[in-house]
mmCIF file of C-alpha atoms in Angstrom:
data_model
loop_
_atom_site.group_PDB
_atom_site.id
_atom_site.type_symbol
_atom_site.label_atom_id
_atom_site.label_comp_id
_atom_site.label_asym_id
_atom_site.label_seq_id
_atom_site.Cartn_x
_atom_site.Cartn_y
_atom_site.Cartn_z
ATOM 1 C CA UNK A 1 -52.731 -14.143 27.624
ATOM 2 C CA UNK A 2 -50.533 -13.531 30.665
ATOM 3 C CA UNK A 3 -47.447 -13.955 28.498
ATOM 4 C CA UNK A 4 -48.519 -11.242 26.075
ATOM 5 C CA UNK A 5 -49.357 -8.896 28.929
ATOM 6 C CA UNK A 6 -45.979 -9.567 30.542
ATOM 7 C CA UNK A 7 -44.213 -8.795 27.286
ATOM 8 C CA UNK A 8 -46.035 -5.480 26.984
ATOM 9 C CA UNK A 9 -44.594 -4.403 30.342
ATOM 10 C CA UNK A 10 -40.995 -4.747 29.162
ATOM 11 C CA UNK A 11 -39.117 -1.443 29.289
ATOM 12 C CA UNK A 12 -38.603 0.216 25.917
ATOM 13 C CA UNK A 13 -35.453 -0.893 24.157
ATOM 14 C CA UNK A 14 -34.165 1.417 21.446
ATOM 15 C CA UNK A 15 -31.712 0.635 18.650
ATOM 16 C CA UNK A 16 -29.833 3.135 16.480
ATOM 17 C CA UNK A 17 -29.165 1.314 13.214
ATOM 18 C CA UNK A 18 -26.726 2.976 10.807
ATOM 19 C CA UNK A 19 -26.894 1.015 7.546
ATOM 20 C CA UNK A 20 -27.755 1.246 3.883
ATOM 21 C CA UNK A 21 -31.302 1.678 2.597
ATOM 22 C CA UNK A 22 -32.795 0.291 -0.598
ATOM 23 C CA UNK A 23 -36.129 1.272 -2.101
ATOM 24 C CA UNK A 24 -36.729 -2.252 -3.375
ATOM 25 C CA UNK A 25 -35.664 -5.381 -1.505
ATOM 26 C CA UNK A 26 -33.966 -6.316 1.753
ATOM 27 C CA UNK A 27 -30.429 -5.341 2.677
ATOM 28 C CA UNK A 28 -28.994 -3.088 5.396
ATOM 29 C CA UNK A 29 -31.669 -1.251 7.342
ATOM 30 C CA UNK A 30 -34.400 -2.844 5.232
ATOM 31 C CA UNK A 31 -33.178 -6.285 6.389
ATOM 32 C CA UNK A 32 -32.653 -5.272 10.037
ATOM 33 C CA UNK A 33 -35.594 -3.027 10.908
ATOM 34 C CA UNK A 34 -38.560 -5.337 10.379
ATOM 35 C CA UNK A 35 -37.179 -8.270 12.442
ATOM 36 C CA UNK A 36 -36.163 -5.932 15.276
ATOM 37 C CA UNK A 37 -39.590 -4.288 15.333
ATOM 38 C CA UNK A 38 -41.355 -7.640 15.234
ATOM 39 C CA UNK A 39 -39.231 -8.692 18.218
ATOM 40 C CA UNK A 40 -40.290 -5.619 20.191
ATOM 41 C CA UNK A 41 -37.524 -3.076 19.641
ATOM 42 C CA UNK A 42 -37.847 0.592 18.730
ATOM 43 C CA UNK A 43 -35.558 1.144 15.739
ATOM 44 C CA UNK A 44 -34.182 4.545 14.711
ATOM 45 C CA UNK A 45 -32.537 4.281 11.303
ATOM 46 C CA UNK A 46 -29.821 6.356 9.713
ATOM 47 C CA UNK A 47 -29.557 5.412 6.034
ATOM 48 C CA UNK A 48 -25.877 5.474 5.078
ATOM 49 C CA UNK A 49 -26.916 5.197 1.428
ATOM 50 C CA UNK A 50 -30.235 5.391 -0.370
ATOM 51 C CA UNK A 51 -30.179 3.179 -3.444
ATOM 52 C CA UNK A 52 -32.946 1.961 -5.741
ATOM 53 C CA UNK A 53 -31.908 -1.649 -4.987
ATOM 54 C CA UNK A 54 -28.836 -3.619 -3.903
ATOM 55 C CA UNK A 55 -25.751 -3.599 -6.098
ATOM 56 C CA UNK A 56 -26.114 -7.245 -7.121
ATOM 57 C CA UNK A 57 -28.642 -6.152 -9.761
ATOM 58 C CA UNK A 58 -27.579 -5.090 -13.263
ATOM 59 C CA UNK A 59 -28.373 -1.432 -12.437
ATOM 60 C CA UNK A 60 -28.659 0.717 -9.339
ATOM 61 C CA UNK A 61 -29.056 4.429 -8.694
ATOM 62 C CA UNK A 62 -29.013 6.572 -5.597
ATOM 63 C CA UNK A 63 -27.262 8.740 -3.046
ATOM 64 C CA UNK A 64 -24.563 8.249 -0.432
ATOM 65 C CA UNK A 65 -24.590 9.944 2.980
ATOM 66 C CA UNK A 66 -21.228 11.470 3.933
ATOM 67 C CA UNK A 67 -19.767 11.767 7.424
ATOM 68 C CA UNK A 68 -20.752 15.449 7.811
ATOM 69 C CA UNK A 69 -24.356 14.596 6.982
ATOM 70 C CA UNK A 70 -24.272 11.720 9.482
ATOM 71 C CA UNK A 71 -22.960 14.123 12.117
ATOM 72 C CA UNK A 72 -25.701 16.621 11.297
ATOM 73 C CA UNK A 73 -28.445 14.030 11.771
ATOM 74 C CA UNK A 74 -26.917 12.978 15.081
ATOM 75 C CA UNK A 75 -26.697 16.644 16.210
ATOM 76 C CA UNK A 76 -30.441 16.976 15.590
ATOM 77 C CA UNK A 77 -31.128 14.040 17.917
ATOM 78 C CA UNK A 78 -28.762 15.501 20.499
ATOM 79 C CA UNK A 79 -30.352 18.968 20.449
ATOM 80 C CA UNK A 80 -33.710 17.347 21.249
ATOM 81 C CA UNK A 81 -32.082 15.212 23.964
ATOM 82 C CA UNK A 82 -33.327 12.011 22.307
ATOM 83 C CA UNK A 83 -29.868 10.543 21.811
ATOM 84 C CA UNK A 84 -30.193 7.814 24.421
ATOM 85 C CA UNK A 85 -29.921 4.298 23.026
ATOM 86 C CA UNK A 86 -29.663 0.758 24.343
ATOM 87 C CA UNK A 87 -28.054 -0.583 21.167
ATOM 88 C CA UNK A 88 -26.170 0.628 18.114
ATOM 89 C CA UNK A 89 -26.112 -1.631 15.046
ATOM 90 C CA UNK A 90 -23.850 -1.120 12.013
ATOM 91 C CA UNK A 91 -23.092 -3.052 8.836
ATOM 92 C CA UNK A 92 -21.611 -2.349 5.414
ATOM 93 C CA UNK A 93 -19.673 0.922 5.024
ATOM 94 C CA UNK A 94 -17.293 1.952 2.233
ATOM 95 C CA UNK A 95 -15.903 5.177 3.638
ATOM 96 C CA UNK A 96 -13.236 5.582 6.346
ATOM 97 C CA UNK A 97 -14.353 9.025 7.548
ATOM 98 C CA UNK A 98 -17.967 7.776 7.833
ATOM 99 C CA UNK A 99 -16.747 4.807 9.894
ATOM 100 C CA UNK A 100 -14.634 7.070 12.119
ATOM 101 C CA UNK A 101 -17.718 9.276 12.704
ATOM 102 C CA UNK A 102 -19.702 6.171 13.708
ATOM 103 C CA UNK A 103 -17.035 5.418 16.321
ATOM 104 C CA UNK A 104 -17.294 8.980 17.702
ATOM 105 C CA UNK A 105 -21.082 8.648 17.947
ATOM 106 C CA UNK A 106 -20.854 5.239 19.666
ATOM 107 C CA UNK A 107 -18.357 6.612 22.197
ATOM 108 C CA UNK A 108 -20.604 9.578 22.957
ATOM 109 C CA UNK A 109 -23.682 7.353 23.291
ATOM 110 C CA UNK A 110 -21.748 5.087 25.668
ATOM 111 C CA UNK A 111 -21.059 8.122 27.864
ATOM 112 C CA UNK A 112 -24.822 8.788 27.882
ATOM 113 C CA UNK A 113 -25.595 5.157 28.673
ATOM 114 C CA UNK A 114 -22.681 3.045 29.952
ATOM 115 C CA UNK A 115 -24.775 -0.108 29.372
ATOM 116 C CA UNK A 116 -25.146 0.572 25.649
ATOM 117 C CA UNK A 117 -24.288 -2.452 23.514
ATOM 118 C CA UNK A 118 -22.685 -1.884 20.116
ATOM 119 C CA UNK A 119 -23.316 -4.684 17.614
ATOM 120 C CA UNK A 120 -20.958 -4.449 14.655
ATOM 121 C CA UNK A 121 -20.837 -6.526 11.504
ATOM 122 C CA UNK A 122 -17.332 -5.663 10.213
ATOM 123 C CA UNK A 123 -18.189 -6.104 6.534
ATOM 124 C CA UNK A 124 -14.993 -6.187 4.503
ATOM 125 C CA UNK A 125 -14.940 -9.189 2.215
ATOM 126 C CA UNK A 126 -15.489 -12.916 1.834
ATOM 127 C CA UNK A 127 -14.061 -16.107 0.390
ATOM 128 C CA UNK A 128 -15.025 -17.526 -2.970
ATOM 129 C CA UNK A 129 -13.715 -21.011 -3.768
ATOM 130 C CA UNK A 130 -11.257 -20.747 -0.886
ATOM 131 C CA UNK A 131 -9.792 -17.408 -2.002
ATOM 132 C CA UNK A 132 -10.479 -14.377 0.176
ATOM 133 C CA UNK A 133 -10.929 -10.914 -1.296
ATOM 134 C CA UNK A 134 -11.970 -7.529 0.062
ATOM 135 C CA UNK A 135 -14.954 -5.725 -1.449
ATOM 136 C CA UNK A 136 -14.399 -2.495 0.471
ATOM 137 C CA UNK A 137 -11.362 -0.175 0.179
ATOM 138 C CA UNK A 138 -8.283 -1.643 1.903
ATOM 139 C CA UNK A 139 -7.918 1.404 4.190
ATOM 140 C CA UNK A 140 -11.058 0.349 6.105
ATOM 141 C CA UNK A 141 -9.228 -2.578 7.710
ATOM 142 C CA UNK A 142 -7.056 -0.504 10.110
ATOM 143 C CA UNK A 143 -10.116 1.588 11.088
ATOM 144 C CA UNK A 144 -12.125 -1.544 11.926
ATOM 145 C CA UNK A 145 -9.200 -3.166 13.697
ATOM 146 C CA UNK A 146 -7.906 -0.196 15.701
ATOM 147 C CA UNK A 147 -11.030 1.934 16.281
ATOM 148 C CA UNK A 148 -14.267 0.030 15.679
ATOM 149 C CA UNK A 149 -13.660 -3.418 17.194
ATOM 150 C CA UNK A 150 -12.293 -1.971 20.460
ATOM 151 C CA UNK A 151 -15.603 -0.126 21.098
ATOM 152 C CA UNK A 152 -17.821 -2.995 19.871
ATOM 153 C CA UNK A 153 -19.500 -5.417 22.279
ATOM 154 C CA UNK A 154 -20.760 -7.977 19.769
ATOM 155 C CA UNK A 155 -19.102 -8.613 16.406
ATOM 156 C CA UNK A 156 -20.225 -10.910 13.585
ATOM 157 C CA UNK A 157 -17.331 -11.348 11.138
ATOM 158 C CA UNK A 158 -17.183 -14.194 8.636
ATOM 159 C CA UNK A 159 -14.019 -16.325 8.657
ATOM 160 C CA UNK A 160 -12.177 -14.096 6.167
ATOM 161 C CA UNK A 161 -12.993 -10.935 8.176
ATOM 162 C CA UNK A 162 -11.912 -12.590 11.442
ATOM 163 C CA UNK A 163 -8.612 -13.492 9.756
ATOM 164 C CA UNK A 164 -8.158 -9.922 8.456
ATOM 165 C CA UNK A 165 -8.828 -8.398 11.889
ATOM 166 C CA UNK A 166 -6.349 -10.654 13.718
ATOM 167 C CA UNK A 167 -3.806 -11.215 10.944
ATOM 168 C CA UNK A 168 -4.104 -14.934 11.582
ATOM 169 C CA UNK A 169 -5.322 -17.695 9.232
ATOM 170 C CA UNK A 170 -7.899 -20.265 10.312
ATOM 171 C CA UNK A 171 -7.336 -23.854 9.181
ATOM 172 C CA UNK A 172 -8.852 -25.785 12.091
ATOM 173 C CA UNK A 173 -11.514 -25.289 14.739
ATOM 174 C CA UNK A 174 -8.717 -24.826 17.288
ATOM 175 C CA UNK A 175 -7.348 -21.937 15.157
ATOM 176 C CA UNK A 176 -10.827 -20.425 15.053
ATOM 177 C CA UNK A 177 -11.190 -20.554 18.848
ATOM 178 C CA UNK A 178 -7.798 -18.875 19.244
ATOM 179 C CA UNK A 179 -8.764 -16.188 16.717
ATOM 180 C CA UNK A 180 -11.992 -15.566 18.679
ATOM 181 C CA UNK A 181 -9.879 -15.190 21.848
ATOM 182 C CA UNK A 182 -7.700 -12.642 20.039
ATOM 183 C CA UNK A 183 -10.860 -10.763 19.039
ATOM 184 C CA UNK A 184 -12.134 -10.838 22.653
ATOM 185 C CA UNK A 185 -8.789 -9.378 23.737
ATOM 186 C CA UNK A 186 -9.412 -6.471 21.334
ATOM 187 C CA UNK A 187 -12.678 -5.568 23.119
ATOM 188 C CA UNK A 188 -15.881 -7.458 22.216
ATOM 189 C CA UNK A 189 -17.550 -9.732 24.781
ATOM 190 C CA UNK A 190 -19.333 -11.724 22.095
ATOM 191 C CA UNK A 191 -17.814 -12.946 18.848
ATOM 192 C CA UNK A 192 -19.720 -14.968 16.260
ATOM 193 C CA UNK A 193 -17.911 -16.189 13.158
ATOM 194 C CA UNK A 194 -20.996 -16.378 10.962
ATOM 195 C CA UNK A 195 -19.579 -18.687 8.287
ATOM 196 C CA UNK A 196 -16.370 -20.581 7.714
ATOM 197 C CA UNK A 197 -14.886 -23.126 5.336
ATOM 198 C CA UNK A 198 -14.104 -25.542 8.169
ATOM 199 C CA UNK A 199 -15.126 -29.158 7.646
ATOM 200 C CA UNK A 200 -18.513 -29.751 9.321
ATOM 201 C CA UNK A 201 -18.885 -32.970 11.345
ATOM 202 C CA UNK A 202 -22.287 -33.457 9.653
ATOM 203 C CA UNK A 203 -20.657 -33.392 6.198
ATOM 204 C CA UNK A 204 -20.040 -31.170 3.179
ATOM 205 C CA UNK A 205 -23.641 -29.995 2.869
ATOM 206 C CA UNK A 206 -23.302 -28.052 6.115
ATOM 207 C CA UNK A 207 -21.770 -24.708 6.958
ATOM 208 C CA UNK A 208 -20.059 -24.123 10.293
ATOM 209 C CA UNK A 209 -20.577 -21.020 12.423
ATOM 210 C CA UNK A 210 -18.806 -20.536 15.754
ATOM 211 C CA UNK A 211 -19.675 -18.369 18.717
ATOM 212 C CA UNK A 212 -17.819 -17.273 21.825
ATOM 213 C CA UNK A 213 -19.062 -15.253 24.787
ATOM 214 C CA UNK A 214 -16.580 -14.079 27.399
ATOM 215 C CA UNK A 215 -17.758 -12.536 30.612
ATOM 216 C CA UNK A 216 -15.670 -11.184 33.456
ATOM 217 C CA UNK A 217 -17.379 -11.763 36.789
ATOM 218 C CA UNK A 218 -17.345 -9.268 39.646
ATOM 219 C CA UNK A 219 -14.444 -11.111 41.322
ATOM 220 C CA UNK A 220 -12.372 -10.806 38.126
ATOM 221 C CA UNK A 221 -12.675 -14.428 36.993
ATOM 222 C CA UNK A 222 -13.472 -15.018 33.334
ATOM 223 C CA UNK A 223 -16.013 -17.427 31.963
ATOM 224 C CA UNK A 224 -16.082 -18.255 28.283
ATOM 225 C CA UNK A 225 -18.937 -20.059 26.572
ATOM 226 C CA UNK A 226 -18.204 -21.434 23.122
ATOM 227 C CA UNK A 227 -20.486 -23.055 20.615
ATOM 228 C CA UNK A 228 -20.508 -24.553 17.139
ATOM 229 C CA UNK A 229 -23.489 -24.538 14.787
ATOM 230 C CA UNK A 230 -23.940 -26.500 11.574
ATOM 231 C CA UNK A 231 -26.540 -25.183 9.146
ATOM 232 C CA UNK A 232 -27.597 -26.847 5.904
ATOM 233 C CA UNK A 233 -26.066 -25.034 2.912
ATOM 234 C CA UNK A 234 -28.573 -23.355 0.595
ATOM 235 C CA UNK A 235 -27.474 -23.314 -3.025
ATOM 236 C CA UNK A 236 -28.090 -19.701 -4.001
ATOM 237 C CA UNK A 237 -26.519 -16.269 -3.567
ATOM 238 C CA UNK A 238 -28.615 -14.255 -1.138
ATOM 239 C CA UNK A 239 -28.030 -10.604 -0.292
ATOM 240 C CA UNK A 240 -28.861 -9.116 3.129
ATOM 241 C CA UNK A 241 -28.385 -12.322 5.105
ATOM 242 C CA UNK A 242 -25.541 -10.873 7.188
ATOM 243 C CA UNK A 243 -27.656 -7.822 8.037
ATOM 244 C CA UNK A 244 -30.584 -10.018 9.052
ATOM 245 C CA UNK A 245 -28.266 -12.247 11.096
ATOM 246 C CA UNK A 246 -26.733 -9.350 13.065
ATOM 247 C CA UNK A 247 -30.166 -7.835 13.797
ATOM 248 C CA UNK A 248 -31.623 -11.110 15.060
ATOM 249 C CA UNK A 249 -28.496 -11.868 17.096
ATOM 250 C CA UNK A 250 -28.882 -8.434 18.737
ATOM 251 C CA UNK A 251 -32.498 -9.281 19.616
ATOM 252 C CA UNK A 252 -31.895 -12.795 20.898
ATOM 253 C CA UNK A 253 -28.775 -11.955 22.933
ATOM 254 C CA UNK A 254 -30.883 -9.189 24.516
ATOM 255 C CA UNK A 255 -33.576 -11.709 25.419
ATOM 256 C CA UNK A 256 -31.051 -14.401 26.522
ATOM 257 C CA UNK A 257 -28.132 -12.315 27.827
ATOM 258 C CA UNK A 258 -26.191 -15.158 29.418
ATOM 259 C CA UNK A 259 -27.047 -17.919 27.008
ATOM 260 C CA UNK A 260 -25.206 -17.591 23.716
ATOM 261 C CA UNK A 261 -26.293 -21.136 22.797
ATOM 262 C CA UNK A 262 -30.020 -20.319 22.820
ATOM 263 C CA UNK A 263 -29.515 -16.876 21.235
ATOM 264 C CA UNK A 264 -27.558 -18.414 18.347
ATOM 265 C CA UNK A 265 -29.957 -21.343 17.911
ATOM 266 C CA UNK A 266 -32.876 -18.951 17.553
ATOM 267 C CA UNK A 267 -30.930 -16.657 15.210
ATOM 268 C CA UNK A 268 -29.629 -19.404 12.935
ATOM 269 C CA UNK A 269 -32.921 -21.330 12.931
ATOM 270 C CA UNK A 270 -34.903 -18.208 11.986
ATOM 271 C CA UNK A 271 -32.293 -17.584 9.255
ATOM 272 C CA UNK A 272 -32.870 -21.088 7.882
ATOM 273 C CA UNK A 273 -36.649 -20.608 7.830
ATOM 274 C CA UNK A 274 -36.265 -17.338 5.902
ATOM 275 C CA UNK A 275 -33.748 -18.779 3.408
ATOM 276 C CA UNK A 276 -35.748 -21.967 2.763
ATOM 277 C CA UNK A 277 -38.914 -19.944 2.147
ATOM 278 C CA UNK A 278 -36.983 -17.548 -0.110
ATOM 279 C CA UNK A 279 -35.359 -20.231 -2.281
ATOM 280 C CA UNK A 280 -38.618 -22.165 -2.617
ATOM 281 C CA UNK A 281 -40.495 -19.066 -3.692
ATOM 282 C CA UNK A 282 -37.662 -17.910 -6.012
ATOM 283 C CA UNK A 283 -37.607 -21.263 -7.816
ATOM 284 C CA UNK A 284 -41.369 -21.127 -8.382
ATOM 285 C CA UNK A 285 -41.055 -17.596 -9.775
ATOM 286 C CA UNK A 286 -38.108 -18.472 -12.008
ATOM 287 C CA UNK A 287 -39.843 -21.534 -13.416
ATOM 288 C CA UNK A 288 -38.608 -25.092 -13.957
ATOM 289 C CA UNK A 289 -34.918 -25.284 -14.888
ATOM 290 C CA UNK A 290 -34.294 -21.511 -14.723
ATOM 291 C CA UNK A 291 -31.874 -19.865 -12.314
ATOM 292 C CA UNK A 292 -33.594 -17.305 -10.054
ATOM 293 C CA UNK A 293 -32.435 -13.692 -10.568
ATOM 294 C CA UNK A 294 -31.625 -11.021 -7.966
ATOM 295 C CA UNK A 295 -35.195 -9.750 -7.754
ATOM 296 C CA UNK A 296 -36.588 -13.258 -7.250
ATOM 297 C CA UNK A 297 -33.990 -13.993 -4.542
ATOM 298 C CA UNK A 298 -34.922 -11.023 -2.326
ATOM 299 C CA UNK A 299 -35.472 -12.332 1.211
ATOM 300 C CA UNK A 300 -39.079 -13.294 1.991
ATOM 301 C CA UNK A 301 -39.067 -11.141 5.100
ATOM 302 C CA UNK A 302 -42.725 -10.250 5.616
ATOM 303 C CA UNK A 303 -43.826 -13.809 4.795
ATOM 304 C CA UNK A 304 -41.453 -15.056 7.518
ATOM 305 C CA UNK A 305 -42.852 -12.854 10.285
ATOM 306 C CA UNK A 306 -43.963 -15.787 12.471
ATOM 307 C CA UNK A 307 -40.609 -17.561 12.100
ATOM 308 C CA UNK A 308 -38.740 -14.400 13.063
ATOM 309 C CA UNK A 309 -40.956 -13.816 16.111
ATOM 310 C CA UNK A 310 -40.911 -17.366 17.370
ATOM 311 C CA UNK A 311 -38.457 -19.562 15.462
ATOM 312 C CA UNK A 312 -38.870 -23.320 15.657
ATOM 313 C CA UNK A 313 -35.358 -24.515 16.563
ATOM 314 C CA UNK A 314 -34.105 -26.515 13.578
ATOM 315 C CA UNK A 315 -30.371 -25.878 14.092
ATOM 316 C CA UNK A 316 -28.962 -26.971 17.438
ATOM 317 C CA UNK A 317 -25.701 -25.589 18.812
ATOM 318 C CA UNK A 318 -22.983 -27.821 20.251
ATOM 319 C CA UNK A 319 -21.267 -26.480 23.360
ATOM 320 C CA UNK A 320 -17.474 -26.752 22.923
#
């Protein structure tokens, strides 16, 4: 029991998570809060939208929070002097003024606590069959590139988003490493390209993710740790996986601050456990020969509690 007692003595670690909320299912804050809480973090959520469900369903209804309303909520925290955070976590946003307000809040929180870590998933678009397209308004790109990424400490773009942010295409692993260096130069210490269409050494059934952690030591020398991970592809369209990934990466980099390899192995392995459980369950629900629908493909989050807390490592990272 000594381990459990030791864990209980850890100082409180508090995350401000500004993401979307759905009544039913797991995306945004609904995908990030449970894993963070299970892993011992206090999570304060600002719901950037409140929808009945994610927009992959046939119908959705709900409300959107604007930047003034975000500011008002933050003012309330400030007036009570409870605006001290260890982490800020953000994901999908559609509005430039909302995103600019997030940057203002992060900068103010960093003045409060210079050690605050901002984890940003710069959600802008993705590739389908090799073709990239943006699913947020185009005018978000300069805000992410010029304002958000420079104040972020950890970013989790996919390949398409990394290319958008740097203006450089990735064709090879060498290109990807150079793009991650360009992203480091913009501000973040940790860059994880969460998915790419690079050829995996293990074959076509695997998806490559790449990570890079750059630290400047006290004497000014730089050390960079770089890793590659190959995860088995799961043949289904899941929603909320990026939000879950960013939340777990926040938790595991906190617990293994100088070991990106272990942090990513735990994150990606837990991801795999959740996705495998989800697809298995969805197929049972859909019935033999039927394609699972959006409701059946909602992440099996609660059922995966043990895997999130203590993931068996099933995806190993290669140090580059």
